[in-house]
Amino acid sequence: MGFFDQFPRFYQTSQTSPLPDRLNARHRAIVADNASHFAGKRVLDIASHDGRWTFAALKAGAAHVIGIEPRQELIDNARITFREYGIQDGTYDLWTSGVMEAIDGVRVDTVLCLGFYYHTRYHVDLLDKIERTGANFVVIDTEVTPSREETSLSKDNGDPRQVFDNPYSMQLIRDEVGDQQMAYSDSVTRNGHTLVMRPSRAAIHGMARHFGYRVTEFDWPAYFAENPSHADAMTDYRDGWRSTFFLERI
Ligand SMILES: C[S@@+](CC[C@H](N)C(=O)[O-])C[C@H]1O[C@@H](n2cnc3c(N)ncnc32)[C@H](O)[C@@H]1O
C-alpha cells in the first residue's frame, strides 16, 4: 500500500495529477527516502497546493511545516483534509500567498519546492531566498528542459517543449493563470497568461552549486525498472523531462 492510499482524500482535492501511482512514487522519492530530513525538522513547502506534501512531511515527523500557496480554494481543501485526518493545529501554518512575497524571514531546516520551479521566472532569486532560510536540505521536483542526450523522446515529435542545445537554458513558457496547476495571475498577465521559465537540468545544477549546495538526483530509471506499471502515470519522469533534485548544503 502506498502512502497516499491511507489518505485517499488527496485523490479528490486537486485537479493536478492526483494519480495514486504518481503520488505514491513521488512520496517514496521525496519523503520516504529522506526520512532524516523530516523527523523533528522545520519544513517549508513551497506551492503547497492541497496540502499533500505539508501533510506527508508532518506524517514523517516534522516538528512544524509552513505551506505557501496563492490559491485560496486549495488552502481551504488542505485545512479540511488535515482536520479530517487528525493533524494537530499548531503543527502547521498555511499562508495564502505567492512564495516570493512570503518567504523572507522564514527559517527552516528543509525546503520542498515541488512542481513549482517551472511555474516561475524568479529561479535565481527564489534559490537565493531558499538558501537564506538556512535550509540544509532542499528538494526541487520539477520539469526540466532536457538536452538531446537526456530525453528518450524523438526530437521530431513536434512538441515545442522538448530540446534545447544550450545546456544552461531557461525556456520561456506561457502559463495559463486560470489553470489550477500553473502560475497565478500577476502583473505581467495578458490575455489569461503569464510568463514563466523552465530550467534545464544543467541550469539547476549550476544555480544550486552557486548557492553552496551539492546536487544529486533521484534514480527514476531504476525506480521504473522495479515498478514498470507506475511509469504510465509518470511519462514526464520516464521520458527525461522531469526529475527530483536533492540539494545538500556543502
Ligand atoms: C503543479 S502544482 C504543484 C503542487 C504540489 N507542490 C506538487 O508538487 O504535487 C503548482 C502549484 O503552484 C502554485 N503556485 C502558482 N504560483 C505560485 C507562486 N507564485 N507561489 C507559490 N505557489 C504558486 C499553484 O497554485 C499550484 O498549486
PDB file of C-alpha atoms and ligand atoms in Angstrom:
ATOM      1  CA  MET A   1       0.000   0.000   0.000  1.00  0.00           C
ATOM      2  CA  GLY A   2       1.381   3.419  -0.954  1.00  0.00           C
ATOM      3  CA  PHE A   3       1.450   6.330   1.495  1.00  0.00           C
ATOM      4  CA  PHE A   4      -1.468   8.235  -0.063  1.00  0.00           C
ATOM      5  CA  ASP A   5      -3.655   5.102  -0.246  1.00  0.00           C
ATOM      6  CA  GLN A   6      -4.119   5.563   3.504  1.00  0.00           C
ATOM      7  CA  PHE A   7      -5.281   9.154   2.940  1.00  0.00           C
ATOM      8  CA  PRO A   8      -7.426   8.995  -0.198  1.00  0.00           C
ATOM      9  CA  ARG A   9      -8.887  12.493   0.190  1.00  0.00           C
ATOM     10  CA  PHE A  10      -5.770  13.637  -1.682  1.00  0.00           C
ATOM     11  CA  TYR A  11      -7.024  11.773  -4.747  1.00  0.00           C
ATOM     12  CA  GLN A  12     -10.012  14.167  -4.810  1.00  0.00           C
ATOM     13  CA  THR A  13      -8.881  17.567  -3.567  1.00  0.00           C
ATOM     14  CA  SER A  14      -6.739  18.511  -6.567  1.00  0.00           C
ATOM     15  CA  GLN A  15      -7.053  18.523 -10.328  1.00  0.00           C
ATOM     16  CA  THR A  16      -3.252  18.331 -10.636  1.00  0.00           C
ATOM     17  CA  SER A  17      -2.203  14.743 -11.309  1.00  0.00           C
ATOM     18  CA  PRO A  18      -3.774  13.228  -8.181  1.00  0.00           C
ATOM     19  CA  LEU A  19      -2.941   9.768  -9.550  1.00  0.00           C
ATOM     20  CA  PRO A  20      -2.243   7.109  -6.910  1.00  0.00           C
ATOM     21  CA  ASP A  21       0.846   5.586  -8.598  1.00  0.00           C
ATOM     22  CA  ARG A  22       2.302   9.009  -9.275  1.00  0.00           C
ATOM     23  CA  LEU A  23       1.718  10.470  -5.820  1.00  0.00           C
ATOM     24  CA  ASN A  24       2.957   7.322  -4.101  1.00  0.00           C
ATOM     25  CA  ALA A  25       6.096   7.119  -6.236  1.00  0.00           C
ATOM     26  CA  ARG A  26       6.835  10.785  -5.586  1.00  0.00           C
ATOM     27  CA  HIS A  27       6.313  10.180  -1.868  1.00  0.00           C
ATOM     28  CA  ARG A  28       8.897   7.424  -1.952  1.00  0.00           C
ATOM     29  CA  ALA A  29      11.430   9.672  -3.749  1.00  0.00           C
ATOM     30  CA  ILE A  30      10.772  12.886  -1.858  1.00  0.00           C
ATOM     31  CA  VAL A  31       9.852  11.851   1.684  1.00  0.00           C
ATOM     32  CA  ALA A  32      10.365   8.146   2.465  1.00  0.00           C
ATOM     33  CA  ASP A  33      13.928   8.016   1.126  1.00  0.00           C
ATOM     34  CA  ASN A  34      14.867  11.162   3.074  1.00  0.00           C
ATOM     35  CA  ALA A  35      13.291  10.429   6.461  1.00  0.00           C
ATOM     36  CA  SER A  36      16.076  12.052   8.482  1.00  0.00           C
ATOM     37  CA  HIS A  37      15.415  15.407   6.813  1.00  0.00           C
ATOM     38  CA  PHE A  38      11.825  15.406   8.097  1.00  0.00           C
ATOM     39  CA  ALA A  39      11.827  13.848  11.589  1.00  0.00           C
ATOM     40  CA  GLY A  40      11.850  16.683  14.122  1.00  0.00           C
ATOM     41  CA  LYS A  41      12.613  19.295  11.409  1.00  0.00           C
ATOM     42  CA  ARG A  42      11.071  22.618  10.455  1.00  0.00           C
ATOM     43  CA  VAL A  43       9.923  22.363   6.869  1.00  0.00           C
ATOM     44  CA  LEU A  44       8.825  24.882   4.231  1.00  0.00           C
ATOM     45  CA  ASP A  45       6.520  23.585   1.486  1.00  0.00           C
ATOM     46  CA  ILE A  46       6.550  25.985  -1.484  1.00  0.00           C
ATOM     47  CA  ALA A  47       3.429  25.797  -3.673  1.00  0.00           C
ATOM     48  CA  SER A  48       1.715  23.632  -1.082  1.00  0.00           C
ATOM     49  CA  HIS A  49      -1.371  23.119  -3.267  1.00  0.00           C
ATOM     50  CA  ASP A  50      -3.964  20.932  -1.474  1.00  0.00           C
ATOM     51  CA  GLY A  51      -1.524  20.248   1.374  1.00  0.00           C
ATOM     52  CA  ARG A  52      -0.339  16.868   0.095  1.00  0.00           C
ATOM     53  CA  TRP A  53       3.378  17.414   0.907  1.00  0.00           C
ATOM     54  CA  THR A  54       2.817  19.514   4.030  1.00  0.00           C
ATOM     55  CA  PHE A  55       0.746  16.589   5.280  1.00  0.00           C
ATOM     56  CA  ALA A  56       3.322  13.988   4.228  1.00  0.00           C
ATOM     57  CA  ALA A  57       6.077  15.962   5.989  1.00  0.00           C
ATOM     58  CA  LEU A  58       4.020  16.107   9.197  1.00  0.00           C
ATOM     59  CA  LYS A  59       3.342  12.369   8.977  1.00  0.00           C
ATOM     60  CA  ALA A  60       7.104  11.852   8.580  1.00  0.00           C
ATOM     61  CA  GLY A  61       7.550  13.543  11.960  1.00  0.00           C
ATOM     62  CA  ALA A  62       8.241  17.157  11.024  1.00  0.00           C
ATOM     63  CA  ALA A  63       8.084  19.446  14.059  1.00  0.00           C
ATOM     64  CA  HIS A  64       6.390  22.207  12.057  1.00  0.00           C
ATOM     65  CA  VAL A  65       5.544  22.867   8.411  1.00  0.00           C
ATOM     66  CA  ILE A  66       4.764  26.136   6.637  1.00  0.00           C
ATOM     67  CA  GLY A  67       2.873  25.762   3.367  1.00  0.00           C
ATOM     68  CA  ILE A  68       2.718  28.690   0.927  1.00  0.00           C
ATOM     69  CA  GLU A  69       0.051  28.608  -1.778  1.00  0.00           C
ATOM     70  CA  PRO A  70      -1.717  31.504  -3.523  1.00  0.00           C
ATOM     71  CA  ARG A  71      -4.957  29.716  -4.396  1.00  0.00           C
ATOM     72  CA  GLN A  72      -7.395  30.017  -1.503  1.00  0.00           C
ATOM     73  CA  GLU A  73      -9.563  27.053  -2.556  1.00  0.00           C
ATOM     74  CA  LEU A  74      -6.564  24.750  -2.294  1.00  0.00           C
ATOM     75  CA  ILE A  75      -5.667  26.076   1.166  1.00  0.00           C
ATOM     76  CA  ASP A  76      -9.302  25.502   2.213  1.00  0.00           C
ATOM     77  CA  ASN A  77      -9.130  21.919   0.926  1.00  0.00           C
ATOM     78  CA  ALA A  78      -5.929  21.332   2.864  1.00  0.00           C
ATOM     79  CA  ARG A  79      -7.445  22.610   6.116  1.00  0.00           C
ATOM     80  CA  ILE A  80     -10.483  20.346   5.768  1.00  0.00           C
ATOM     81  CA  THR A  81      -8.276  17.344   4.948  1.00  0.00           C
ATOM     82  CA  PHE A  82      -5.915  17.992   7.864  1.00  0.00           C
ATOM     83  CA  ARG A  83      -8.869  18.246  10.263  1.00  0.00           C
ATOM     84  CA  GLU A  84     -10.387  15.047   8.893  1.00  0.00           C
ATOM     85  CA  TYR A  85      -7.091  13.170   9.272  1.00  0.00           C
ATOM     86  CA  GLY A  86      -6.460  14.469  12.804  1.00  0.00           C
ATOM     87  CA  ILE A  87      -3.496  16.776  12.203  1.00  0.00           C
ATOM     88  CA  GLN A  88      -2.973  18.955  15.266  1.00  0.00           C
ATOM     89  CA  ASP A  89      -3.427  22.715  14.992  1.00  0.00           C
ATOM     90  CA  GLY A  90      -0.173  24.474  15.740  1.00  0.00           C
ATOM     91  CA  THR A  91       1.979  21.966  13.863  1.00  0.00           C
ATOM     92  CA  TYR A  92       1.478  23.799  10.584  1.00  0.00           C
ATOM     93  CA  ASP A  93       0.743  27.181   9.047  1.00  0.00           C
ATOM     94  CA  LEU A  94      -0.791  27.627   5.627  1.00  0.00           C
ATOM     95  CA  TRP A  95      -0.248  31.031   4.076  1.00  0.00           C
ATOM     96  CA  THR A  96      -2.313  32.247   1.146  1.00  0.00           C
ATOM     97  CA  SER A  97       0.373  33.985  -0.891  1.00  0.00           C
ATOM     98  CA  GLY A  98       2.866  33.782  -3.682  1.00  0.00           C
ATOM     99  CA  VAL A  99       6.176  32.455  -2.417  1.00  0.00           C
ATOM    100  CA  MET A 100       8.273  35.498  -3.305  1.00  0.00           C
ATOM    101  CA  GLU A 101       6.007  37.741  -1.240  1.00  0.00           C
ATOM    102  CA  ALA A 102       6.057  35.485   1.844  1.00  0.00           C
ATOM    103  CA  ILE A 103       9.378  33.664   2.165  1.00  0.00           C
ATOM    104  CA  ASP A 104      11.559  36.448   3.627  1.00  0.00           C
ATOM    105  CA  GLY A 105      12.254  35.808   7.306  1.00  0.00           C
ATOM    106  CA  VAL A 106      11.262  32.130   7.222  1.00  0.00           C
ATOM    107  CA  ARG A 107      13.843  29.916   8.991  1.00  0.00           C
ATOM    108  CA  VAL A 108      13.670  26.166   8.355  1.00  0.00           C
ATOM    109  CA  ASP A 109      15.784  23.016   8.060  1.00  0.00           C
ATOM    110  CA  THR A 110      14.235  21.521   4.930  1.00  0.00           C
ATOM    111  CA  VAL A 111      12.587  23.116   1.890  1.00  0.00           C
ATOM    112  CA  LEU A 112      10.265  21.390  -0.555  1.00  0.00           C
ATOM    113  CA  CYS A 113       9.941  23.089  -3.925  1.00  0.00           C
ATOM    114  CA  LEU A 114       7.776  20.583  -5.732  1.00  0.00           C
ATOM    115  CA  GLY A 115       6.033  21.080  -9.037  1.00  0.00           C
ATOM    116  CA  PHE A 116       6.826  24.791  -8.996  1.00  0.00           C
ATOM    117  CA  TYR A 117      10.306  25.525 -10.391  1.00  0.00           C
ATOM    118  CA  TYR A 118       8.861  25.604 -13.898  1.00  0.00           C
ATOM    119  CA  HIS A 119       5.963  27.912 -12.945  1.00  0.00           C
ATOM    120  CA  THR A 120       8.167  30.898 -12.065  1.00  0.00           C
ATOM    121  CA  ARG A 121      10.581  33.293 -13.734  1.00  0.00           C
ATOM    122  CA  TYR A 122      12.457  34.041 -10.485  1.00  0.00           C
ATOM    123  CA  HIS A 123      14.686  30.949 -10.273  1.00  0.00           C
ATOM    124  CA  VAL A 124      17.851  32.633  -9.092  1.00  0.00           C
ATOM    125  CA  ASP A 125      16.102  34.941  -6.629  1.00  0.00           C
ATOM    126  CA  LEU A 126      13.987  32.096  -5.276  1.00  0.00           C
ATOM    127  CA  LEU A 127      17.016  29.880  -4.736  1.00  0.00           C
ATOM    128  CA  ASP A 128      18.727  32.822  -3.020  1.00  0.00           C
ATOM    129  CA  LYS A 129      15.738  33.179  -0.675  1.00  0.00           C
ATOM    130  CA  ILE A 130      15.636  29.410  -0.103  1.00  0.00           C
ATOM    131  CA  GLU A 131      19.309  29.425   0.870  1.00  0.00           C
ATOM    132  CA  ARG A 132      18.655  32.313   3.269  1.00  0.00           C
ATOM    133  CA  THR A 133      16.062  30.212   5.129  1.00  0.00           C
ATOM    134  CA  GLY A 134      19.073  28.295   6.457  1.00  0.00           C
ATOM    135  CA  ALA A 135      17.848  25.031   4.929  1.00  0.00           C
ATOM    136  CA  ASN A 136      20.422  22.260   4.792  1.00  0.00           C
ATOM    137  CA  PHE A 137      18.243  20.105   2.569  1.00  0.00           C
ATOM    138  CA  VAL A 138      16.135  21.202  -0.377  1.00  0.00           C
ATOM    139  CA  VAL A 139      14.097  19.081  -2.762  1.00  0.00           C
ATOM    140  CA  ILE A 140      13.331  20.543  -6.182  1.00  0.00           C
ATOM    141  CA  ASP A 141      10.965  18.323  -8.100  1.00  0.00           C
ATOM    142  CA  THR A 142      10.484  19.944 -11.477  1.00  0.00           C
ATOM    143  CA  GLU A 143      10.018  19.666 -15.173  1.00  0.00           C
ATOM    144  CA  VAL A 144      13.288  20.363 -16.945  1.00  0.00           C
ATOM    145  CA  THR A 145      14.198  21.302 -20.477  1.00  0.00           C
ATOM    146  CA  PRO A 146      16.194  18.238 -21.482  1.00  0.00           C
ATOM    147  CA  SER A 147      19.175  18.171 -23.789  1.00  0.00           C
ATOM    148  CA  ARG A 148      19.028  15.678 -26.656  1.00  0.00           C
ATOM    149  CA  GLU A 149      21.017  13.096 -24.669  1.00  0.00           C
ATOM    150  CA  GLU A 150      18.768  13.420 -21.635  1.00  0.00           C
ATOM    151  CA  THR A 151      15.489  12.546 -23.273  1.00  0.00           C
ATOM    152  CA  SER A 152      14.219   9.329 -24.749  1.00  0.00           C
ATOM    153  CA  LEU A 153      11.707  11.236 -26.875  1.00  0.00           C
ATOM    154  CA  SER A 154      12.213  11.591 -30.591  1.00  0.00           C
ATOM    155  CA  LYS A 155      13.464  15.086 -31.408  1.00  0.00           C
ATOM    156  CA  ASP A 156      10.953  15.265 -34.221  1.00  0.00           C
ATOM    157  CA  ASN A 157       7.875  14.613 -32.160  1.00  0.00           C
ATOM    158  CA  GLY A 158       6.580  18.134 -32.722  1.00  0.00           C
ATOM    159  CA  ASP A 159       6.356  19.056 -29.037  1.00  0.00           C
ATOM    160  CA  PRO A 160       7.866  22.558 -28.688  1.00  0.00           C
ATOM    161  CA  ARG A 161       8.773  21.898 -25.026  1.00  0.00           C
ATOM    162  CA  GLN A 162      11.437  19.326 -25.843  1.00  0.00           C
ATOM    163  CA  VAL A 163      15.029  20.104 -26.703  1.00  0.00           C
ATOM    164  CA  PHE A 164      17.470  22.996 -26.437  1.00  0.00           C
ATOM    165  CA  ASP A 165      21.141  22.907 -27.347  1.00  0.00           C
ATOM    166  CA  ASN A 166      22.322  25.373 -24.689  1.00  0.00           C
ATOM    167  CA  PRO A 167      22.751  23.128 -21.619  1.00  0.00           C
ATOM    168  CA  TYR A 168      22.169  26.047 -19.215  1.00  0.00           C
ATOM    169  CA  SER A 169      18.975  27.171 -20.868  1.00  0.00           C
ATOM    170  CA  MET A 170      15.832  28.647 -19.433  1.00  0.00           C
ATOM    171  CA  GLN A 171      12.909  28.018 -21.713  1.00  0.00           C
ATOM    172  CA  LEU A 172      10.219  30.665 -21.889  1.00  0.00           C
ATOM    173  CA  ILE A 173       6.716  29.268 -21.436  1.00  0.00           C
ATOM    174  CA  ARG A 174       3.304  30.953 -21.149  1.00  0.00           C
ATOM    175  CA  ASP A 175       1.307  29.621 -18.198  1.00  0.00           C
ATOM    176  CA  GLU A 176      -2.487  29.839 -18.262  1.00  0.00           C
ATOM    177  CA  VAL A 177      -3.381  31.552 -14.972  1.00  0.00           C
ATOM    178  CA  GLY A 178      -6.869  30.026 -14.925  1.00  0.00           C
ATOM    179  CA  ASP A 179      -5.342  26.552 -14.690  1.00  0.00           C
ATOM    180  CA  GLN A 180      -5.021  25.394 -11.088  1.00  0.00           C
ATOM    181  CA  GLN A 181      -1.637  23.783 -11.639  1.00  0.00           C
ATOM    182  CA  MET A 182       0.056  26.780 -13.180  1.00  0.00           C
ATOM    183  CA  ALA A 183       1.332  30.221 -12.165  1.00  0.00           C
ATOM    184  CA  TYR A 184      -1.349  32.522 -10.821  1.00  0.00           C
ATOM    185  CA  SER A 185      -2.230  35.903 -12.170  1.00  0.00           C
ATOM    186  CA  ASP A 186       0.426  38.589 -11.655  1.00  0.00           C
ATOM    187  CA  SER A 187       1.402  41.983 -13.015  1.00  0.00           C
ATOM    188  CA  VAL A 188       2.626  40.695 -16.372  1.00  0.00           C
ATOM    189  CA  THR A 189      -0.511  38.668 -17.105  1.00  0.00           C
ATOM    190  CA  ARG A 190      -2.040  39.377 -20.505  1.00  0.00           C
ATOM    191  CA  ASN A 191      -4.945  37.526 -22.124  1.00  0.00           C
ATOM    192  CA  GLY A 192      -5.124  34.998 -19.295  1.00  0.00           C
ATOM    193  CA  HIS A 193      -1.452  34.026 -19.494  1.00  0.00           C
ATOM    194  CA  THR A 194       1.711  34.941 -17.606  1.00  0.00           C
ATOM    195  CA  LEU A 195       5.351  34.297 -18.429  1.00  0.00           C
ATOM    196  CA  VAL A 196       7.437  31.649 -16.664  1.00  0.00           C
ATOM    197  CA  MET A 197      10.626  29.803 -17.482  1.00  0.00           C
ATOM    198  CA  ARG A 198      11.552  26.145 -17.345  1.00  0.00           C
ATOM    199  CA  PRO A 199      15.187  25.471 -16.424  1.00  0.00           C
ATOM    200  CA  SER A 200      17.390  22.803 -17.924  1.00  0.00           C
ATOM    201  CA  ARG A 201      18.935  20.138 -15.706  1.00  0.00           C
ATOM    202  CA  ALA A 202      22.357  21.797 -16.066  1.00  0.00           C
ATOM    203  CA  ALA A 203      20.893  25.170 -15.055  1.00  0.00           C
ATOM    204  CA  ILE A 204      19.513  23.658 -11.838  1.00  0.00           C
ATOM    205  CA  HIS A 205      22.901  22.116 -11.023  1.00  0.00           C
ATOM    206  CA  GLY A 206      24.674  25.386 -11.818  1.00  0.00           C
ATOM    207  CA  MET A 207      22.369  27.560  -9.697  1.00  0.00           C
ATOM    208  CA  ALA A 208      22.465  25.144  -6.761  1.00  0.00           C
ATOM    209  CA  ARG A 209      26.266  24.997  -6.826  1.00  0.00           C
ATOM    210  CA  HIS A 210      26.399  28.792  -6.880  1.00  0.00           C
ATOM    211  CA  PHE A 211      24.433  28.902  -3.613  1.00  0.00           C
ATOM    212  CA  GLY A 212      26.599  26.270  -1.925  1.00  0.00           C
ATOM    213  CA  TYR A 213      24.618  23.080  -2.401  1.00  0.00           C
ATOM    214  CA  ARG A 214      25.731  19.690  -3.715  1.00  0.00           C
ATOM    215  CA  VAL A 215      23.115  18.188  -6.052  1.00  0.00           C
ATOM    216  CA  THR A 216      22.032  14.607  -6.622  1.00  0.00           C
ATOM    217  CA  GLU A 217      19.030  13.241  -8.486  1.00  0.00           C
ATOM    218  CA  PHE A 218      16.580  10.502  -7.619  1.00  0.00           C
ATOM    219  CA  ASP A 219      17.236   7.466  -9.796  1.00  0.00           C
ATOM    220  CA  TRP A 220      13.933   7.383 -11.657  1.00  0.00           C
ATOM    221  CA  PRO A 221      15.167   4.905 -14.337  1.00  0.00           C
ATOM    222  CA  ALA A 222      15.962   2.382 -11.570  1.00  0.00           C
ATOM    223  CA  TYR A 223      12.585   3.052  -9.960  1.00  0.00           C
ATOM    224  CA  PHE A 224      10.753   2.358 -13.239  1.00  0.00           C
ATOM    225  CA  ALA A 225      12.816  -0.777 -13.790  1.00  0.00           C
ATOM    226  CA  GLU A 226      11.486  -2.031 -10.430  1.00  0.00           C
ATOM    227  CA  ASN A 227       7.958  -0.629 -10.882  1.00  0.00           C
ATOM    228  CA  PRO A 228       7.221  -0.619 -14.621  1.00  0.00           C
ATOM    229  CA  SER A 229       3.471  -0.183 -14.202  1.00  0.00           C
ATOM    230  CA  HIS A 230       3.958   3.160 -12.419  1.00  0.00           C
ATOM    231  CA  ALA A 231       5.567   4.718 -15.480  1.00  0.00           C
ATOM    232  CA  ASP A 232       2.184   5.165 -17.186  1.00  0.00           C
ATOM    233  CA  ALA A 233       1.256   7.848 -14.651  1.00  0.00           C
ATOM    234  CA  MET A 234       4.715   9.451 -14.847  1.00  0.00           C
ATOM    235  CA  THR A 235       5.681   9.782 -18.510  1.00  0.00           C
ATOM    236  CA  ASP A 236       7.352  13.155 -17.813  1.00  0.00           C
ATOM    237  CA  TYR A 237       9.780  11.491 -15.355  1.00  0.00           C
ATOM    238  CA  ARG A 238      10.142   8.411 -17.576  1.00  0.00           C
ATOM    239  CA  ASP A 239      10.945  10.400 -20.711  1.00  0.00           C
ATOM    240  CA  GLY A 240      13.543  12.603 -19.021  1.00  0.00           C
ATOM    241  CA  TRP A 241      11.772  15.979 -18.863  1.00  0.00           C
ATOM    242  CA  ARG A 242      11.022  15.958 -15.155  1.00  0.00           C
ATOM    243  CA  SER A 243      13.161  14.901 -12.207  1.00  0.00           C
ATOM    244  CA  THR A 244      13.705  15.154  -8.467  1.00  0.00           C
ATOM    245  CA  PHE A 245      16.819  17.012  -7.298  1.00  0.00           C
ATOM    246  CA  PHE A 246      18.271  16.836  -3.798  1.00  0.00           C
ATOM    247  CA  LEU A 247      20.337  19.829  -2.691  1.00  0.00           C
ATOM    248  CA  GLU A 248      22.568  19.367   0.359  1.00  0.00           C
ATOM    249  CA  ARG A 249      24.477  22.266   1.843  1.00  0.00           C
ATOM    250  CA  ILE A 250      28.208  21.744   1.419  1.00  0.00           C
TER     251      ILE A 250
HETATM  252  C1  LIG B   1       1.898  21.752 -10.380  1.00  0.00           C
HETATM  253  S1  LIG B   1       1.239  22.350  -8.843  1.00  0.00           S
HETATM  254  C2  LIG B   1       2.313  21.539  -7.689  1.00  0.00           C
HETATM  255  C3  LIG B   1       1.588  21.036  -6.459  1.00  0.00           C
HETATM  256  C4  LIG B   1       2.457  20.280  -5.446  1.00  0.00           C
HETATM  257  N1  LIG B   1       3.514  21.115  -4.882  1.00  0.00           N
HETATM  258  C5  LIG B   1       3.058  19.034  -6.039  1.00  0.00           C
HETATM  259  O1  LIG B   1       4.228  19.059  -6.445  1.00  0.00           O
HETATM  260  O2  LIG B   1       2.383  17.997  -6.071  1.00  0.00           O
HETATM  261  C6  LIG B   1       1.784  24.036  -8.814  1.00  0.00           C
HETATM  262  C7  LIG B   1       1.250  24.847  -7.624  1.00  0.00           C
HETATM  263  O3  LIG B   1       1.962  26.089  -7.575  1.00  0.00           O
HETATM  264  C8  LIG B   1       1.070  27.063  -7.107  1.00  0.00           C
HETATM  265  N2  LIG B   1       1.618  28.386  -7.419  1.00  0.00           N
HETATM  266  C9  LIG B   1       1.497  29.089  -8.572  1.00  0.00           C
HETATM  267  N3  LIG B   1       2.166  30.252  -8.481  1.00  0.00           N
HETATM  268  C10 LIG B   1       2.728  30.285  -7.235  1.00  0.00           C
HETATM  269  C11 LIG B   1       3.555  31.231  -6.530  1.00  0.00           C
HETATM  270  N4  LIG B   1       3.933  32.356  -7.093  1.00  0.00           N
HETATM  271  N5  LIG B   1       3.950  30.930  -5.261  1.00  0.00           N
HETATM  272  C12 LIG B   1       3.587  29.759  -4.682  1.00  0.00           C
HETATM  273  N6  LIG B   1       2.812  28.829  -5.297  1.00  0.00           N
HETATM  274  C13 LIG B   1       2.383  29.095  -6.554  1.00  0.00           C
HETATM  275  C14 LIG B   1      -0.209  26.722  -7.840  1.00  0.00           C
HETATM  276  O4  LIG B   1      -1.337  27.379  -7.292  1.00  0.00           O
HETATM  277  C15 LIG B   1      -0.223  25.203  -7.697  1.00  0.00           C
HETATM  278  O5  LIG B   1      -0.867  24.825  -6.504  1.00  0.00           O
END
